[in-house]
Tab-separated table of C-alpha atoms in Angstrom:
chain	number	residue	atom	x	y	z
A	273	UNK	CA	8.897	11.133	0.762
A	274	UNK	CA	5.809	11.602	-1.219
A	275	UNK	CA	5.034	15.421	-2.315
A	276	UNK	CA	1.518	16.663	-3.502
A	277	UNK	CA	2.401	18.212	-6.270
A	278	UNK	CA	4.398	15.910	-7.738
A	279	UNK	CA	1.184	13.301	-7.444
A	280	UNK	CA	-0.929	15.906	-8.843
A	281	UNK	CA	1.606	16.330	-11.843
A	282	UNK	CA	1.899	13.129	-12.027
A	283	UNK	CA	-2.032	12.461	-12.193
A	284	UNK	CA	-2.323	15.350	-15.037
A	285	UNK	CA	0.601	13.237	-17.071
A	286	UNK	CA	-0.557	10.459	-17.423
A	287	UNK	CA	-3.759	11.214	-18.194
A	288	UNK	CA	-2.991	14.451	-20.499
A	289	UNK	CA	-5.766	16.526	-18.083
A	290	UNK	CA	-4.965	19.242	-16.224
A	291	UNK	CA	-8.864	20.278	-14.916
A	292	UNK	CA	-10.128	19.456	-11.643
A	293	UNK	CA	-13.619	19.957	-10.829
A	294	UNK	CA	-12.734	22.001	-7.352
A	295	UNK	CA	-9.286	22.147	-5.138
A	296	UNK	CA	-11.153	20.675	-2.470
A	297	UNK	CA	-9.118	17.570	-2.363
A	298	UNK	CA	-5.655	19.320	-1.585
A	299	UNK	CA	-6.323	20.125	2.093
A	300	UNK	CA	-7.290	16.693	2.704
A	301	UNK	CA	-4.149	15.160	0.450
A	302	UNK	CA	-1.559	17.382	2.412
A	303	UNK	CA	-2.414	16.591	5.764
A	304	UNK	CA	-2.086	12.679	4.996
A	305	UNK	CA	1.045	13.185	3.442
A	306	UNK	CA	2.647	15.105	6.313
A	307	UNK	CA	1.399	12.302	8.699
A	308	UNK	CA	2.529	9.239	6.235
A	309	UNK	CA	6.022	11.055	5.810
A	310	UNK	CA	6.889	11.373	9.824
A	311	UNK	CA	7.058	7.801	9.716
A	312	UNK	CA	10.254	5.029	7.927
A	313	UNK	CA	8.394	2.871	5.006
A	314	UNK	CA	9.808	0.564	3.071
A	315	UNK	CA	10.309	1.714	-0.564
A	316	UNK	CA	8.149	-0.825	-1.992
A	317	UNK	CA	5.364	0.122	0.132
A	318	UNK	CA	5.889	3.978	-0.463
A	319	UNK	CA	5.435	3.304	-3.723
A	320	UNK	CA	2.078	1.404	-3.474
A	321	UNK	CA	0.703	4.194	-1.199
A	322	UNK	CA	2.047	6.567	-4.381
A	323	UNK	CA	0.102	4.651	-6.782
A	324	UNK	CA	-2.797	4.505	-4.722
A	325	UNK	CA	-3.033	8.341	-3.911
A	326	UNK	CA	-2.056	9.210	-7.861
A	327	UNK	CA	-5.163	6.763	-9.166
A	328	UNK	CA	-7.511	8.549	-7.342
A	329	UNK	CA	-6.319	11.933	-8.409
A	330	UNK	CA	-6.755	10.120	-12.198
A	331	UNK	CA	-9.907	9.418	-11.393
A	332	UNK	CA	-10.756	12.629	-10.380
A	333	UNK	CA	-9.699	14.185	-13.281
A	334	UNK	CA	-11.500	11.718	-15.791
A	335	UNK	CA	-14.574	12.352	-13.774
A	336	UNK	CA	-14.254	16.062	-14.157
A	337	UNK	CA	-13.558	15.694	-17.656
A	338	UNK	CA	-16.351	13.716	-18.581
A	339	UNK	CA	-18.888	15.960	-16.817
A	340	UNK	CA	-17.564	18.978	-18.865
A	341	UNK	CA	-18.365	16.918	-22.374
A	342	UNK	CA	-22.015	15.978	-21.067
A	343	UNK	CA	-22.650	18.687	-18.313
A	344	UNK	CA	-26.010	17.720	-18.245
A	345	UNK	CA	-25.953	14.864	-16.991
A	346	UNK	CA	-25.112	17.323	-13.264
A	347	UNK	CA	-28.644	17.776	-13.632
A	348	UNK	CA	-30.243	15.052	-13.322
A	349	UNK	CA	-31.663	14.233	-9.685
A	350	UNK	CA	-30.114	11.589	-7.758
A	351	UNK	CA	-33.544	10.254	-5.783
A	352	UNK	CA	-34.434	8.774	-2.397
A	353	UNK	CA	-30.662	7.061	-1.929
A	354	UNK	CA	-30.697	4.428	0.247
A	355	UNK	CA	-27.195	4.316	2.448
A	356	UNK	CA	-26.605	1.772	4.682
A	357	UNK	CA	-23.811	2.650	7.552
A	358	UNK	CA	-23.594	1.405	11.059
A	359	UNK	CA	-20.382	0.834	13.420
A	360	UNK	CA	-17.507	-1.467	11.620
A	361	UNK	CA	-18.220	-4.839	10.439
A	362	UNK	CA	-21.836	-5.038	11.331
A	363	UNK	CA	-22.631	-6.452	8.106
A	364	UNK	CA	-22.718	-3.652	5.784
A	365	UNK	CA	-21.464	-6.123	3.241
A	366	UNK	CA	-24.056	-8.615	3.365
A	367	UNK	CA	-26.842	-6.078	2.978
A	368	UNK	CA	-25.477	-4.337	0.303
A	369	UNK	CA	-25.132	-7.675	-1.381
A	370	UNK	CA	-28.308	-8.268	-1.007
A	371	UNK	CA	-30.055	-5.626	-1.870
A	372	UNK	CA	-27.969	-5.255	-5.111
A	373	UNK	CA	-29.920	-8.268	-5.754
A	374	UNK	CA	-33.137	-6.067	-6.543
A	375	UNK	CA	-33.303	-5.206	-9.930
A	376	UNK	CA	-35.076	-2.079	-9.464
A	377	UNK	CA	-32.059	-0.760	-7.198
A	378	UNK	CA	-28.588	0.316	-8.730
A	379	UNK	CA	-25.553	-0.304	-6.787
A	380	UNK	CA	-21.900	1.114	-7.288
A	381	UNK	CA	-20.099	-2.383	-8.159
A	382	UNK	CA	-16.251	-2.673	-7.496
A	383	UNK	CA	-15.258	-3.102	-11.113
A	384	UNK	CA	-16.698	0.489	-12.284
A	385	UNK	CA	-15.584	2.384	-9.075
A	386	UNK	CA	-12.314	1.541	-10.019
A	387	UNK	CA	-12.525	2.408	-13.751
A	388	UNK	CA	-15.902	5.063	-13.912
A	389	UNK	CA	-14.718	6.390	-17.545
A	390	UNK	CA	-16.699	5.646	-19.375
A	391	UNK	CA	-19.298	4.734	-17.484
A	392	UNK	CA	-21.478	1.677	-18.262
A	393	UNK	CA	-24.799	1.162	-19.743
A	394	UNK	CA	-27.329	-0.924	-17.907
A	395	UNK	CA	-27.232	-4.139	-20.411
A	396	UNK	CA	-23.265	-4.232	-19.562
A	397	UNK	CA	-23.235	-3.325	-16.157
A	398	UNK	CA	-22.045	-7.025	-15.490
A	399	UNK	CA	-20.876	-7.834	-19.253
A	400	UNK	CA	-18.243	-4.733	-19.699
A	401	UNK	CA	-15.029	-6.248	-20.396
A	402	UNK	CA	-13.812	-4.200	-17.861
A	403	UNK	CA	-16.074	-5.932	-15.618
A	404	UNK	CA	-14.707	-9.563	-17.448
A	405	UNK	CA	-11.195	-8.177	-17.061
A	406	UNK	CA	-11.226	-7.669	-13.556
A	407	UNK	CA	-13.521	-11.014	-12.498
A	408	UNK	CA	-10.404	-13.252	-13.977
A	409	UNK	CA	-7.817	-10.702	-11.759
A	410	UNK	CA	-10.228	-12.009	-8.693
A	411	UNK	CA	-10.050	-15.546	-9.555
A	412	UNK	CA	-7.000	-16.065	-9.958
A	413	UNK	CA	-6.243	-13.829	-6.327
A	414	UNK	CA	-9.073	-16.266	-4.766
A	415	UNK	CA	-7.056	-18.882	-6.398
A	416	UNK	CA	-3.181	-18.616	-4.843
A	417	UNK	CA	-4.790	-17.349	-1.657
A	418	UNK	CA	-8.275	-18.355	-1.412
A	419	UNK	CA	-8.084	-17.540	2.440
A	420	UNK	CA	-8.693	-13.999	1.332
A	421	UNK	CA	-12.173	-14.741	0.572
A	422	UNK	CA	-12.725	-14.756	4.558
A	423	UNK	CA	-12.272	-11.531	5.325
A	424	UNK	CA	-14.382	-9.085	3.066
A	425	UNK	CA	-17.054	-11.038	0.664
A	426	UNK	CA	-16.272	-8.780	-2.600
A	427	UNK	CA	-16.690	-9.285	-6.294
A	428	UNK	CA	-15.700	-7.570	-9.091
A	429	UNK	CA	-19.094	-7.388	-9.707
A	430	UNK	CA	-20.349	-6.807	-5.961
A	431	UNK	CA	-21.597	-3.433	-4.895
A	432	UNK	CA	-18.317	-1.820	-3.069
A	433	UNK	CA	-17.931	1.320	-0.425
A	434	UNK	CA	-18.920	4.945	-1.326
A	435	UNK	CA	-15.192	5.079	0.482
A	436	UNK	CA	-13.939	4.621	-2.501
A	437	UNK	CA	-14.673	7.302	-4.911
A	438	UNK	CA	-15.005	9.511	-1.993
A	439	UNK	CA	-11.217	9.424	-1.099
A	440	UNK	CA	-11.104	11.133	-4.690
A	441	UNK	CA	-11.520	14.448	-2.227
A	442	UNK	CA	-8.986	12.555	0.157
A	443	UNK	CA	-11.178	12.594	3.052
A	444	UNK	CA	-11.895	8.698	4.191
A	445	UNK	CA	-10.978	6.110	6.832
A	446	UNK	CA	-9.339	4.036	3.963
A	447	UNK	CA	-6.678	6.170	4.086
A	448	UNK	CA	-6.402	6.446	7.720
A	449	UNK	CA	-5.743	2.671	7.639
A	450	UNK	CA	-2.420	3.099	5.947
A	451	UNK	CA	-0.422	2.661	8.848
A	452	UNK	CA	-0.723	5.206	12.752
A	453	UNK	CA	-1.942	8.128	10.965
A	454	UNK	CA	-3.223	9.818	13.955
A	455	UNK	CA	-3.294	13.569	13.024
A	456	UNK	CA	-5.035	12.780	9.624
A	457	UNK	CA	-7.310	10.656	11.583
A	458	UNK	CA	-8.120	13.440	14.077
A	459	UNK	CA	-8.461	15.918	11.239
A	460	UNK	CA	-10.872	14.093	9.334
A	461	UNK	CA	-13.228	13.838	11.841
A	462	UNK	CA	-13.651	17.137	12.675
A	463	UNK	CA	-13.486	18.602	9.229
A	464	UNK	CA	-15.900	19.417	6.989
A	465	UNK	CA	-17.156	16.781	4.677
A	466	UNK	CA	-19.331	18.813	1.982
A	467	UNK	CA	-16.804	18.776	-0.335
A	468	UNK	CA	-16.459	14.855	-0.236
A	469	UNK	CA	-20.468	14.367	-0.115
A	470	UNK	CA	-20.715	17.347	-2.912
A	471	UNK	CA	-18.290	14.903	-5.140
A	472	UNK	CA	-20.133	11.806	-3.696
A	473	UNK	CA	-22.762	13.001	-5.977
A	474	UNK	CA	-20.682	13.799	-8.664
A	475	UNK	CA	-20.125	10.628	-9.221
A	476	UNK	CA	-23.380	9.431	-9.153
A	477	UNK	CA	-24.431	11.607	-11.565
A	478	UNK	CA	-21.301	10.037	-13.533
A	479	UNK	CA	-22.389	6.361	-13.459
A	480	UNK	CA	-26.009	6.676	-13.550
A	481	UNK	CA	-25.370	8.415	-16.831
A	482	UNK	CA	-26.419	5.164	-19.092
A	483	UNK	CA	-27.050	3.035	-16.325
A	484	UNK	CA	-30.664	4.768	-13.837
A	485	UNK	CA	-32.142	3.130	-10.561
A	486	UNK	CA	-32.488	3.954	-7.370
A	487	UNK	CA	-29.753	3.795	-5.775
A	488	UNK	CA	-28.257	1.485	-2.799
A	489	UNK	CA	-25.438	2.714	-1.278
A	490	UNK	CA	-23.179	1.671	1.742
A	491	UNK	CA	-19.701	2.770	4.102
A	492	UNK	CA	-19.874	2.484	7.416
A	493	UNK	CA	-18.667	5.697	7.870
A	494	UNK	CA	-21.121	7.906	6.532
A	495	UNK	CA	-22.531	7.364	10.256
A	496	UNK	CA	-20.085	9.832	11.068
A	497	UNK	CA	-21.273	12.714	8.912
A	498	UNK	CA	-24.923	11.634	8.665
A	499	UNK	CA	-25.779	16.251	8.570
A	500	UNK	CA	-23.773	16.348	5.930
A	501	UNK	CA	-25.119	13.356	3.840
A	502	UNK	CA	-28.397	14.883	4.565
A	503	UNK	CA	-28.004	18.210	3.490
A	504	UNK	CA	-26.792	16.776	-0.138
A	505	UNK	CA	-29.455	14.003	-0.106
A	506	UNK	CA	-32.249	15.281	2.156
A	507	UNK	CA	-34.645	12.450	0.672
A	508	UNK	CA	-32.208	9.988	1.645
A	509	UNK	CA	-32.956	6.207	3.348
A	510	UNK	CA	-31.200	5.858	6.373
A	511	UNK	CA	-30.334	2.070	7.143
A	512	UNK	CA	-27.991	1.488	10.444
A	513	UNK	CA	-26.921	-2.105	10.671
A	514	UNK	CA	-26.361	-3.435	14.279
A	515	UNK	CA	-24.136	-5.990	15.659
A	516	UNK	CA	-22.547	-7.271	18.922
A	517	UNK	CA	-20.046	-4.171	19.853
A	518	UNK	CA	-17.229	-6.286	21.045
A	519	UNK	CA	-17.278	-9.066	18.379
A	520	UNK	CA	-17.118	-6.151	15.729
A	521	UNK	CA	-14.561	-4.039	17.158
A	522	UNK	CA	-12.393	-7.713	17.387
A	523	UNK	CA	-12.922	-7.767	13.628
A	524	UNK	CA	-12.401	-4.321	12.449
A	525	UNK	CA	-8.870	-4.450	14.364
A	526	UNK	CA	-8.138	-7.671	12.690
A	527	UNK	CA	-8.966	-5.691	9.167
A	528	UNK	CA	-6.928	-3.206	10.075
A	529	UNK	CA	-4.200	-5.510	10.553
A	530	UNK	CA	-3.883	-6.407	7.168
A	531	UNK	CA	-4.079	-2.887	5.793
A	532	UNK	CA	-1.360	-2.058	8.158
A	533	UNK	CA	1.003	-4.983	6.765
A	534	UNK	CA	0.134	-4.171	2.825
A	535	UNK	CA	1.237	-0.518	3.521
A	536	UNK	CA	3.492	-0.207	6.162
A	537	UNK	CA	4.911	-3.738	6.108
A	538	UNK	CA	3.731	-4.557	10.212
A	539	UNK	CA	1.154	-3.906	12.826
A	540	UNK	CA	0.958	-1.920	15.225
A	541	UNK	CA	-1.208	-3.784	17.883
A	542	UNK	CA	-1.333	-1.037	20.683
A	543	UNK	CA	-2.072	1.712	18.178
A	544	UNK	CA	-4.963	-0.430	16.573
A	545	UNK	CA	-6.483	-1.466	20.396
A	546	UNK	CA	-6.569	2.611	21.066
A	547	UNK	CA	-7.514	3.433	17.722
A	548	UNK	CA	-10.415	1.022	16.408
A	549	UNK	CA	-12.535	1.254	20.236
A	550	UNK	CA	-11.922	5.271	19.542
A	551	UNK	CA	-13.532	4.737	15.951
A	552	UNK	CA	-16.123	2.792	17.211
A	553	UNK	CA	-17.626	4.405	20.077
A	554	UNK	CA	-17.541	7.670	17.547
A	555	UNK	CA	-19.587	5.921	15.021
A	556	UNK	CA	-22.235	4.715	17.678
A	557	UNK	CA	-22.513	8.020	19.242
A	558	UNK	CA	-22.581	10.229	16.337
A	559	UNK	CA	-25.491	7.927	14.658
A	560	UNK	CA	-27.187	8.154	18.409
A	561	UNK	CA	-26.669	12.254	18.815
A	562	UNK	CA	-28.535	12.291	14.995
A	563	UNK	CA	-31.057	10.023	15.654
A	564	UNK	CA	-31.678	12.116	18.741
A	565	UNK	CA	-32.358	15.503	16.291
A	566	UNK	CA	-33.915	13.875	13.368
A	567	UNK	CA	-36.160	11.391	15.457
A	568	UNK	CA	-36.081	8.021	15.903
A	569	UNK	CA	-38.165	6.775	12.997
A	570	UNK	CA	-35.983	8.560	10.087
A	571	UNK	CA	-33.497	5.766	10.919
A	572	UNK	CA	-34.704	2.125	9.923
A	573	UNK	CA	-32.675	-0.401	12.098
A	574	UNK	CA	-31.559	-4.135	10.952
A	575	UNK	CA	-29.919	-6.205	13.049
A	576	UNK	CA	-26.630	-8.700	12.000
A	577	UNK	CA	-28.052	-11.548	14.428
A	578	UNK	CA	-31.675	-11.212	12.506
A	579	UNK	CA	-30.097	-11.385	9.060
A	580	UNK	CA	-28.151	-14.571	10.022
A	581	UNK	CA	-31.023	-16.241	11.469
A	582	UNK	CA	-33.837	-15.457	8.872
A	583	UNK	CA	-32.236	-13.270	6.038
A	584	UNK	CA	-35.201	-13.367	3.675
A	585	UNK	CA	-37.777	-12.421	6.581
A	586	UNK	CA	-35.203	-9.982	7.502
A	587	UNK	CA	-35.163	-8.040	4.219
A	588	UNK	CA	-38.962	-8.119	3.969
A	589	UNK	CA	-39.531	-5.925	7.018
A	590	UNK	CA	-36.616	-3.488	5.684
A	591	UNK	CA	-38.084	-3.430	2.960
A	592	UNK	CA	-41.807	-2.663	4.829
A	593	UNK	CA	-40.002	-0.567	7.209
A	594	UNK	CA	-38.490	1.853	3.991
A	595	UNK	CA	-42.540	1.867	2.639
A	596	UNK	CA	-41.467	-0.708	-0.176
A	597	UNK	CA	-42.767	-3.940	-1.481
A	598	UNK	CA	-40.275	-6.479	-2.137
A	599	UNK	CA	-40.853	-7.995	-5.654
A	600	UNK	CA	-40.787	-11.822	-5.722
A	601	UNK	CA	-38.030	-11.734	-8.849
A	602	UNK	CA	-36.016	-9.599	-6.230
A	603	UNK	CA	-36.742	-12.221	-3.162
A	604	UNK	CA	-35.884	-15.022	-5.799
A	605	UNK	CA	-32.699	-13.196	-6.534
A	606	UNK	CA	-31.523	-12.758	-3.259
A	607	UNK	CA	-31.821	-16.518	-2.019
A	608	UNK	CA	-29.805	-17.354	-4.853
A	609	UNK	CA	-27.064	-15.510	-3.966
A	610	UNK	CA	-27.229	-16.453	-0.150
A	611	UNK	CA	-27.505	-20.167	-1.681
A	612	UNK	CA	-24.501	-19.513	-3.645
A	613	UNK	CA	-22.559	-17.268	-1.159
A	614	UNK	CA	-22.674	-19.312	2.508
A	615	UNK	CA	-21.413	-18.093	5.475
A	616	UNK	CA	-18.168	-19.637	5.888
A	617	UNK	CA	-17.626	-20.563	1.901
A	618	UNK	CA	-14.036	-19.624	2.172
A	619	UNK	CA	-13.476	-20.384	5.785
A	620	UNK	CA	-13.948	-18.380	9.100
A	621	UNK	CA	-12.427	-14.926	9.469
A	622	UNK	CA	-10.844	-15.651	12.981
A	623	UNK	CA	-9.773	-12.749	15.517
A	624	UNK	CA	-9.518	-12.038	19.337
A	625	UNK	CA	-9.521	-8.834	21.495
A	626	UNK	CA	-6.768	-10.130	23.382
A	627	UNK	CA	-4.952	-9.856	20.286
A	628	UNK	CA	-4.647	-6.148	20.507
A	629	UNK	CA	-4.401	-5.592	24.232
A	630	UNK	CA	-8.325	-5.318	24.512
A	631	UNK	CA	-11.219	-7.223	26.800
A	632	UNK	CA	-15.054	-7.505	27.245
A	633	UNK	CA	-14.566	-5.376	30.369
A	634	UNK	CA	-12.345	-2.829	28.962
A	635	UNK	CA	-14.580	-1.746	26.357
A	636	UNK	CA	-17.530	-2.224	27.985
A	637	UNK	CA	-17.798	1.036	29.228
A	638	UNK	CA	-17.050	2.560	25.760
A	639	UNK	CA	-20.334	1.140	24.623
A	640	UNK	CA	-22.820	1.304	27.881
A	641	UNK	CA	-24.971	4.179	25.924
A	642	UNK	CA	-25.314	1.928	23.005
A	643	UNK	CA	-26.311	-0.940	24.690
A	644	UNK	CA	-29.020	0.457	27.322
A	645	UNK	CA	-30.407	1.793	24.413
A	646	UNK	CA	-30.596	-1.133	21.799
A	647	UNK	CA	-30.954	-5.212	22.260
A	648	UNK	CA	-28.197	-6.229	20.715
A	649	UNK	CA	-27.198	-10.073	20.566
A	650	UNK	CA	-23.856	-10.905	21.602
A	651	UNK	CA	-21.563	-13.080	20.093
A	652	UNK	CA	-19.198	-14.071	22.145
């Protein structure tokens, strides 16, 4: 059984802190562990969930602690954000790969999520041994299974999820994943998320320390608390990617899969077709109610099909669409790394509805508002 208190003593051991910047995260940590614990786990697997949950409460303190020794840099603005969010695997990825390809735009890469303190500068954003350190981890991962490379295009050195610095505050669908964690999920949804957007910035503030830009951002999931994003970031670029309902959903259960086998050691199929169409249908709808209140312009759309068919002519009108220019370094920079990153370079992520009890016809009514409203190209 895993106990809060003796993660959060654990945290403050090991990394001789005892400060957090708020208690906000202990709501949010207590209601996944009484979910996770009304369930069997193998030990092993306990004990990866333990060292998950216990590194980001280490993070959290280092963060807090190295705000306190340069408290100024809280006040330095965070500017016109971009965030790019949309439904599940809609191609979030890509875009954020892309656009981290602009050298005017600063992304959060993988490499300093995971290890913010200290943070980087901007010459060794890429060159931080920390950054070296955990490029040769990925090689030799892509190396004795190099199938992994067809599921979620990452780098060490890649732009990676707001998800994960926000589950510092313990509120995220990453966690969720972890295995039929329906209370938490149900919780999180209709809680509020300041406290998670209020860190969200944080953290910002914490890498852009030595390292400025406007930043790109992207989770799918901030769809799902777009308010709240805005009242922390009210000059914020809204980017919703779109993509064939059905072929997504397929995918995000098969993702799902594979976090359920890392941390609960098998898959359960019926709970993933109820729970991923659920997820979903909420991220459509919630992005549609805002869209509805904001208007529809403060939402720039991209499309998955567009971006596979003419990527470069895609990012141009986003980038016309947001009021920018698109440099020709930054153009020149992006086909490289769609030259050096084709679809399919470590084989096709496959996956099938059927797979999880699910159909065309079964969801279809689940996305019938979605659809009448936007021309989607489908997939299948």
């Amino acid at each position: 059984m895993l106990v809060s208190d003796a993660l959060i003593e654990q945290a403050m051991t090991t990394t001789g802190l005892d400060r957090f910047d708020s208690t906000s995260y202990r709501e949010g940590l207590d209601v996944l562990l009484a979910d996770y614990n009304s369930y069997d786990h193998p030990e092993p697997l306990i004990e990866r969930m333990r060292g998950g949950l216990v590194q980001s409460l280490v993070d959290r303190l280092k963060t807090t602690d190295y705000l306190a020794k340069r408290p100024e840099l809280l006040t330095r603005p965070v500017e016109r954000p971009l965030f790019v969010f949309g439904m599940p695997r809609t191609g979030t990825t890509l875009l954020s790969n892309l656009l981290a390809c602009d050298p005017a735009r600063r992304s959060a890469l993988t490499w300093e999520i995971e290890q913010p303190v200290p943070p980087p500068t901007t010459a060794t954003l890429k060159t931080d041994p920390r950054a070296i350190a955990k490029l040769e981890q990925e090689k030799a991962m892509l190396a004795a299974r190099p199938e992994m490379g067809k599921y979620y295009r990452n780098s060490a050195v890649y732009p990676n999820e707001c998800m994960f610095f926000m589950i510092h505050d313990f509120k995220g669908l990453a966690l969720e994943s972890r295995g039929k964690l329906k209370e938490y999920r149900d919780w999180l949804f209709q809680t509020d998320m300041t406290s998670a957007y209020t860190y969200h910035k944080r953290f910002l503030q914490l890498l852009q320390a030595d390292a400025p830009g406007a930043w790109s951002l992207k989770m799918p999931s901030h769809a799902l608390w777009l308010d709240t994003l805005l009242e922390t970031y009210p000059d914020a670029q809204l980017v919703w990617a779109h993509r064939d309902p059905f072929t997504a959903t397929s995918s995000f259960c098969s993702i799902l899969s594979m976090a359920h086998r890392g941390y609960t050691g098998k898959v359960d199929y019926e709970w993933l077709g109820e729970d991923c169409p659920y997820q979903a249908q909420l991220h459509l709808d919630r992005i549609m109610d805002t869209r509805e209140r904001l208007g529809h312009d403060r939402i720039v759309d991209v499309h998955y099909a567009d971006v596979m068919r003419d990527p470069m002519a895609t990012i141009r009108k986003l980038y016309a669409d947001l009021g920018d220019t698109l440099p020709p370094e930054a153009e020149a920079a992006m086909q490289a790394w769609l030259d050096e990153n084709p679809q399919g370079k470590f084989g096709k992520h496959e996956y099938a509805l059927d797979q999880y009890g699910l159909s065309v016809e079964s969801l279809a009514p689940k996305f019938d508002r979605y659809l009448s409203q936007y021309d989607v190209a489908r997939e299948g």
